[in-house]
Coordinates of C-alpha atoms in Angstrom, one line a residue:
M1 CA -4.5 8.1 -32.1
L2 CA -6.5 6.9 -29.1
A3 CA -9.1 5.0 -31.2
D4 CA -7.3 1.7 -30.6
R5 CA -6.8 2.4 -26.9
T6 CA -8.8 1.0 -24.1
T7 CA -10.3 3.3 -21.4
L8 CA -10.8 2.3 -17.8
A9 CA -14.5 2.1 -18.4
Q10 CA -14.1 -0.1 -21.4
F11 CA -11.7 -2.4 -19.6
L12 CA -14.2 -2.8 -16.7
I13 CA -17.0 -3.5 -19.0
E14 CA -15.0 -6.2 -20.7
Q15 CA -14.2 -7.8 -17.3
R16 CA -17.8 -7.7 -16.4
R17 CA -18.8 -9.6 -19.6
H18 CA -17.0 -12.6 -18.1
H19 CA -19.5 -12.5 -15.2
P20 CA -23.0 -12.1 -16.8
D21 CA -24.7 -12.1 -13.4
A22 CA -22.7 -9.1 -12.1
S23 CA -24.7 -6.0 -11.3
G24 CA -22.1 -3.5 -12.4
D25 CA -21.9 -2.0 -9.0
L26 CA -18.2 -2.8 -8.6
N27 CA -17.5 -1.1 -11.9
G28 CA -19.4 2.0 -10.8
L29 CA -17.5 2.1 -7.5
I30 CA -14.1 1.8 -9.3
L31 CA -15.0 4.6 -11.6
D32 CA -16.0 6.8 -8.6
V33 CA -12.6 6.0 -7.0
A34 CA -10.9 6.9 -10.3
F35 CA -12.8 10.2 -10.3
A36 CA -11.5 11.0 -6.8
C37 CA -8.0 10.2 -7.9
K38 CA -8.3 12.6 -10.9
A39 CA -9.5 15.4 -8.6
I40 CA -6.6 14.8 -6.2
A41 CA -4.1 14.6 -9.1
K42 CA -5.2 18.1 -10.2
R43 CA -4.7 19.5 -6.8
V44 CA -1.3 17.9 -6.4
A45 CA -0.2 19.2 -9.8
Q46 CA -1.1 22.8 -8.8
G47 CA 1.5 22.6 -6.0
A48 CA 2.2 25.9 -4.3
L49 CA 0.0 27.7 -6.8
G50 CA -3.0 26.0 -5.5
G51 CA -2.4 27.0 -1.9
V52 CA -2.6 23.4 -0.7
L53 CA 1.0 22.8 0.5
G54 CA 2.1 22.8 4.1
A55 CA 0.7 21.5 7.4
A56 CA -2.9 21.5 8.4
D57 CA -2.1 22.2 12.1
R58 CA -3.8 19.1 13.3
T59 CA -3.1 15.4 13.7
N60 CA -4.9 12.2 12.5
V61 CA -5.8 9.1 14.5
Q62 CA -2.3 7.8 14.0
G63 CA -0.9 10.8 15.9
E64 CA 0.7 12.0 12.7
A65 CA 0.8 15.7 11.6
Q66 CA -1.7 16.1 8.7
Q67 CA -0.8 18.1 5.6
K68 CA -3.4 20.3 3.9
L69 CA -3.5 17.9 1.0
D70 CA -4.2 14.9 3.4
V71 CA -7.4 16.6 4.6
L72 CA -8.4 17.7 1.1
A73 CA -7.7 14.2 -0.5
N74 CA -9.8 12.6 2.3
E75 CA -12.7 14.9 1.6
L76 CA -12.5 14.2 -2.1
F77 CA -12.6 10.5 -1.6
L78 CA -15.6 10.7 0.7
S79 CA -17.6 13.1 -1.5
A80 CA -16.9 11.1 -4.7
N81 CA -17.9 7.7 -3.2
E82 CA -20.7 8.4 -0.7
W83 CA -23.6 9.2 -3.0
G84 CA -23.6 6.4 -5.7
G85 CA -25.2 3.6 -3.8
Y86 CA -22.2 1.3 -4.3
V87 CA -20.7 1.5 -0.8
A88 CA -22.3 0.8 2.6
G89 CA -19.5 2.6 4.4
M90 CA -15.9 3.7 4.3
V91 CA -12.7 3.7 6.4
S92 CA -9.9 6.2 5.9
E93 CA -6.4 6.5 7.4
E94 CA -7.4 10.1 8.3
M95 CA -10.5 9.2 10.4
E96 CA -10.6 7.4 13.7
A97 CA -14.0 5.7 13.1
P98 CA -15.7 4.4 10.0
Y99 CA -17.5 7.0 7.9
L100 CA -21.2 6.9 8.2
L101 CA -22.9 7.8 5.0
P102 CA -25.4 10.7 5.1
T103 CA -29.0 9.4 5.5
R104 CA -30.0 10.7 2.1
Y105 CA -27.8 8.3 0.2
P106 CA -28.5 4.6 -0.3
R107 CA -26.3 1.9 1.2
G108 CA -24.6 -0.4 -1.2
K109 CA -22.9 -3.8 -1.0
Y110 CA -19.3 -2.9 -0.8
L111 CA -16.9 -1.4 1.8
L112 CA -14.2 1.0 0.7
V113 CA -11.0 1.4 2.7
F114 CA -8.4 3.9 1.7
D115 CA -5.3 6.0 2.4
P116 CA -6.3 9.2 0.5
L117 CA -2.7 10.5 0.2
D118 CA 0.2 8.2 0.9
G119 CA 3.6 9.7 1.3
S120 CA 2.3 13.2 2.2
S121 CA 5.6 14.0 3.9
N122 CA 7.0 14.2 0.4
I123 CA 4.5 16.8 -0.9
D124 CA 6.6 19.9 -0.1
V125 CA 9.7 18.5 -1.9
N126 CA 7.7 17.5 -5.0
V127 CA 8.3 13.7 -4.8
S128 CA 5.7 11.3 -6.1
V129 CA 2.7 10.6 -3.7
G130 CA -0.4 8.6 -4.2
S131 CA -3.7 7.1 -3.0
I132 CA -4.2 3.5 -2.0
F133 CA -7.6 1.7 -1.9
S134 CA -9.2 -1.6 -1.2
I135 CA -12.7 -2.9 -1.8
L136 CA -14.4 -5.5 0.3
R137 CA -17.9 -7.0 0.2
A138 CA -20.3 -5.7 2.9
P139 CA -21.5 -8.6 5.1
N140 CA -24.9 -6.8 5.3
P141 CA -25.6 -5.0 2.0
G142 CA -27.9 -2.1 2.2
A143 CA -27.3 -1.4 5.9
D144 CA -24.8 0.7 7.8
P145 CA -21.8 -1.6 8.6
A146 CA -20.6 -2.4 12.0
M147 CA -16.9 -1.8 12.8
E148 CA -16.1 -5.5 12.8
D149 CA -17.5 -5.8 9.2
Y150 CA -14.3 -4.1 8.0
L151 CA -12.0 -6.6 9.8
Q152 CA -11.7 -9.0 6.9
P153 CA -8.4 -10.7 5.9
G154 CA -6.9 -9.5 2.6
T155 CA -7.9 -12.6 0.9
E156 CA -11.5 -11.2 0.9
Q157 CA -10.6 -8.2 -1.3
V158 CA -12.5 -8.0 -4.5
C159 CA -10.4 -5.1 -5.9
A160 CA -7.3 -3.2 -4.8
G161 CA -5.2 -0.5 -6.4
Y162 CA -3.4 2.8 -6.1
A163 CA -3.0 6.0 -8.0
I164 CA 0.4 7.6 -8.3
Y165 CA 0.8 11.3 -8.9
G166 CA 4.1 11.7 -10.5
P167 CA 5.4 13.0 -13.9
S168 CA 2.2 11.3 -15.2
T169 CA -0.8 10.2 -13.2
M170 CA -1.4 6.4 -13.2
L171 CA -4.1 4.2 -11.8
V172 CA -2.9 0.6 -11.1
L173 CA -5.5 -2.0 -10.0
T174 CA -6.5 -5.6 -9.9
V175 CA -10.0 -7.1 -9.9
G176 CA -8.5 -10.6 -9.5
T177 CA -7.4 -11.0 -13.1
G178 CA -3.9 -9.7 -13.0
V179 CA -2.6 -6.2 -12.5
H180 CA -3.2 -3.5 -15.1
G181 CA -2.0 0.1 -15.3
F182 CA -3.9 3.1 -16.7
T183 CA -2.3 6.4 -17.5
L184 CA -4.4 9.6 -17.2
E185 CA -4.7 11.4 -20.6
P186 CA -5.0 15.0 -19.3
Q187 CA -6.8 16.4 -22.3
L188 CA -9.5 13.8 -22.3
G189 CA -9.6 13.3 -18.6
E190 CA -9.7 9.6 -19.1
F191 CA -7.5 6.8 -17.7
I192 CA -6.2 4.8 -20.7
L193 CA -4.8 1.2 -20.4
S194 CA -1.1 1.7 -20.9
H195 CA 0.4 -1.2 -18.9
P196 CA -1.7 -4.4 -19.4
A197 CA -0.9 -7.6 -17.4
I198 CA 2.0 -6.3 -15.3
R199 CA 4.3 -9.1 -14.1
L200 CA 7.3 -8.8 -11.7
P201 CA 10.6 -10.0 -13.0
V202 CA 11.7 -13.4 -11.6
A203 CA 15.0 -12.0 -10.2
A204 CA 15.8 -8.9 -8.2
S205 CA 18.8 -6.6 -8.2
E206 CA 17.4 -3.8 -6.0
F207 CA 16.1 -3.6 -2.4
A208 CA 14.4 -0.8 -0.6
I209 CA 14.7 -0.2 3.2
N210 CA 15.2 2.7 5.6
A211 CA 18.8 2.0 6.6
S212 CA 18.7 4.6 9.4
N213 CA 16.8 2.0 11.4
R214 CA 19.5 -0.6 11.2
R215 CA 20.2 -0.6 14.9
F216 CA 16.6 -1.6 15.6
W217 CA 16.4 -4.4 13.0
E218 CA 16.0 -8.1 13.8
P219 CA 18.9 -10.4 12.9
A220 CA 17.1 -11.9 9.9
V221 CA 16.7 -8.5 8.3
R222 CA 20.3 -7.4 9.1
R223 CA 21.6 -10.6 7.6
Y224 CA 19.6 -10.2 4.4
V225 CA 20.7 -6.5 3.9
D226 CA 24.3 -7.3 4.8
E227 CA 24.4 -10.0 2.2
C228 CA 23.0 -7.7 -0.5
L229 CA 25.5 -5.0 0.4
A230 CA 28.4 -7.5 0.2
G231 CA 27.8 -7.6 -3.6
R232 CA 29.7 -9.9 -5.9
T233 CA 32.3 -10.8 -3.2
G234 CA 29.6 -11.8 -0.7
P235 CA 27.4 -14.9 -0.3
R236 CA 24.9 -13.8 -2.9
A237 CA 27.7 -13.3 -5.5
K238 CA 25.7 -10.5 -7.0
D239 CA 25.5 -6.7 -6.8
F240 CA 22.4 -5.0 -5.5
N241 CA 21.3 -1.4 -5.5
M242 CA 19.5 0.1 -2.5
R243 CA 16.5 2.5 -2.9
W244 CA 14.3 4.4 -0.4
V245 CA 11.6 6.9 -1.4
A246 CA 9.5 6.9 1.8
S247 CA 6.4 6.7 -0.2
L248 CA 4.7 3.3 -0.3
V249 CA 3.0 4.0 -3.6
A250 CA 6.2 5.1 -5.3
E251 CA 8.1 2.0 -3.8
T252 CA 5.3 -0.3 -5.0
H253 CA 5.2 1.2 -8.5
R254 CA 8.9 0.9 -8.9
I255 CA 8.9 -2.8 -7.9
L256 CA 6.0 -3.6 -10.2
T257 CA 7.8 -1.8 -13.0
R258 CA 11.3 -3.3 -12.6
G259 CA 11.3 -5.8 -9.7
G260 CA 13.1 -5.9 -6.4
V261 CA 12.1 -6.2 -2.8
F262 CA 10.7 -3.7 -0.3
L263 CA 11.2 -4.1 3.5
Y264 CA 9.5 -2.2 6.3
P265 CA 10.1 -4.9 8.8
R266 CA 9.3 -5.4 12.5
D267 CA 11.9 -3.7 14.7
S268 CA 12.5 -2.7 18.2
K269 CA 12.3 1.1 17.7
D270 CA 8.9 1.2 19.3
P271 CA 8.2 -2.2 20.9
A272 CA 4.5 -1.2 21.3
K273 CA 4.1 -1.3 17.5
P274 CA 4.7 -4.6 15.8
G275 CA 4.9 -2.9 12.5
R276 CA 4.7 0.5 10.8
L277 CA 2.2 0.1 7.9
R278 CA -1.5 -0.1 8.2
L279 CA -2.9 -3.5 7.4
L280 CA -6.3 -2.6 5.9
Y281 CA -5.5 0.2 3.6
E282 CA -1.8 -0.1 2.9
A283 CA -0.5 -3.6 3.4
N284 CA -3.5 -5.6 2.1
P285 CA -4.1 -3.7 -1.2
V286 CA -0.3 -3.7 -2.0
A287 CA 0.0 -7.4 -1.1
L288 CA -2.9 -8.3 -3.4
L289 CA -1.4 -6.3 -6.3
I290 CA 2.0 -7.9 -5.8
E291 CA 0.6 -11.4 -5.6
Q292 CA -1.5 -10.8 -8.7
A293 CA 1.7 -9.7 -10.5
G294 CA 3.5 -12.9 -9.6
G295 CA 5.3 -11.7 -6.5
A296 CA 4.9 -12.4 -2.8
A297 CA 4.0 -10.2 0.3
S298 CA 4.9 -11.3 3.8
T299 CA 5.2 -10.0 7.4
G300 CA 8.5 -11.9 7.6
R301 CA 6.7 -14.7 9.3
G302 CA 3.7 -15.4 7.1
R303 CA 1.5 -14.3 4.2
V304 CA 0.1 -10.7 4.6
L305 CA -3.2 -11.6 3.0
E306 CA -4.0 -14.2 5.6
V307 CA -3.6 -11.9 8.6
V308 CA -7.0 -11.4 10.3
P309 CA -7.3 -7.8 11.4
D310 CA -8.2 -6.9 15.0
D311 CA -8.4 -3.1 14.6
L312 CA -9.2 -0.7 11.9
H313 CA -5.8 1.0 12.1
Q314 CA -3.8 -2.1 12.9
R315 CA -0.1 -1.9 11.9
I316 CA 2.0 -4.8 10.7
P317 CA 5.5 -5.4 9.1
L318 CA 5.5 -5.5 5.3
I319 CA 8.0 -7.2 3.0
F320 CA 7.1 -7.6 -0.7
G321 CA 8.5 -8.1 -4.1
V322 CA 10.1 -10.8 -6.1
T323 CA 9.0 -14.2 -4.7
E324 CA 12.5 -15.6 -4.4
E325 CA 13.7 -12.7 -2.2
V326 CA 10.6 -12.7 0.0
E327 CA 10.9 -16.4 0.6
R328 CA 14.6 -16.0 1.5
I329 CA 13.8 -13.3 4.1
E330 CA 11.1 -15.6 5.6
R331 CA 13.6 -18.4 5.8
Y332 CA 16.1 -16.2 7.6
H333 CA 13.4 -15.4 10.1
R334 CA 12.7 -19.1 10.7
E335 CA 16.4 -20.2 10.8
N336 CA 17.8 -17.9 13.4
N337 CA 16.2 -14.6 14.5
E338 CA 17.6 -14.3 18.0
R339 CA 18.6 -10.7 18.5
T340 CA 22.4 -10.0 18.5
F341 CA 24.2 -6.8 19.3
D342 CA 27.2 -5.1 17.7
S343 CA 28.3 -2.9 20.5
P344 CA 30.5 -4.3 23.3
L345 CA 28.6 -2.2 25.8
Y346 CA 25.2 -3.6 24.8
A347 CA 26.2 -7.1 23.7
T348 CA 24.8 -10.2 25.5
R349 CA 27.7 -10.1 27.9
G350 CA 28.1 -6.4 28.0
L351 CA 27.8 -3.9 30.8
F352 CA 24.4 -2.6 29.6
R353 CA 22.8 -5.8 28.3
A354 CA 19.6 -5.0 26.4
T355 CA 16.5 -7.0 26.5
A356 CA 15.6 -8.9 23.3
V357 CA 12.1 -8.4 21.9

């Protein structure tokens, strides 16, 4: 039954044949990443029976409480990718500084940045979680990278992808030739090409946003959401459904599968943070996947992939999905984004006038 199916390894070999001078190191690295994702999928599937649920009683560099599976997934990513000679170094959401490879392993020509377990707050309620990764070229192949070597804009990515651990495990990736999805065949332990050449629909009928933050939104975002909620009788003359999973991988997978737009916009909830999602290992890989599938990804004010990082764990706003919707949201930001207030107590002429940010 699988004789006419393409495995991940076969797919990568076919891609490499278009580049006769390629060394094969990128293929090797992607297969090592896939191995880590298989190992994580197995642990996630065990759930409570594997003894890996619950908090790890420590926090990561982001100040977030780590789950046991966060720690385990990070260790699996490091151990699967440190030894092969493909990477010069790695950066993880769960680690403050870049990971320095053990001296016994050769340094390669790529940099791997990753979120080992996205959506870990959903683990205990059995909602889909995933891993996100991005591959960059090392400026100095064969040597330990400096911190600034990782601070490359998303346009420099040579590969990006995610694994989603749900009813089935899937690996979705791009090497710059479109977006392709591979489903894990559990008996063989192989990722099989199941969703070739994924493309976003040209129109959207869904949007995803955390509506509990409405009071902190900028006017452009509030305007967009209000128009969607107004449905057929509103200015869009169209009904929209609203979704929110609180797992970036799950949100991305849904939009790649059936379209829509995702918003985690800039807001005033914590003025010290211009955004919530991490540029290097969340926003950039997702943005590359979405663009390769025919969509768009923006901060609300510009293309995500053109943002030049200034910190390993830099956070930015992220809006992505069907191009028409993303462009509309960008236009709303340009046209009029002065902050307004609903409450008479806090309005511009109110007793407790708030400061716009």
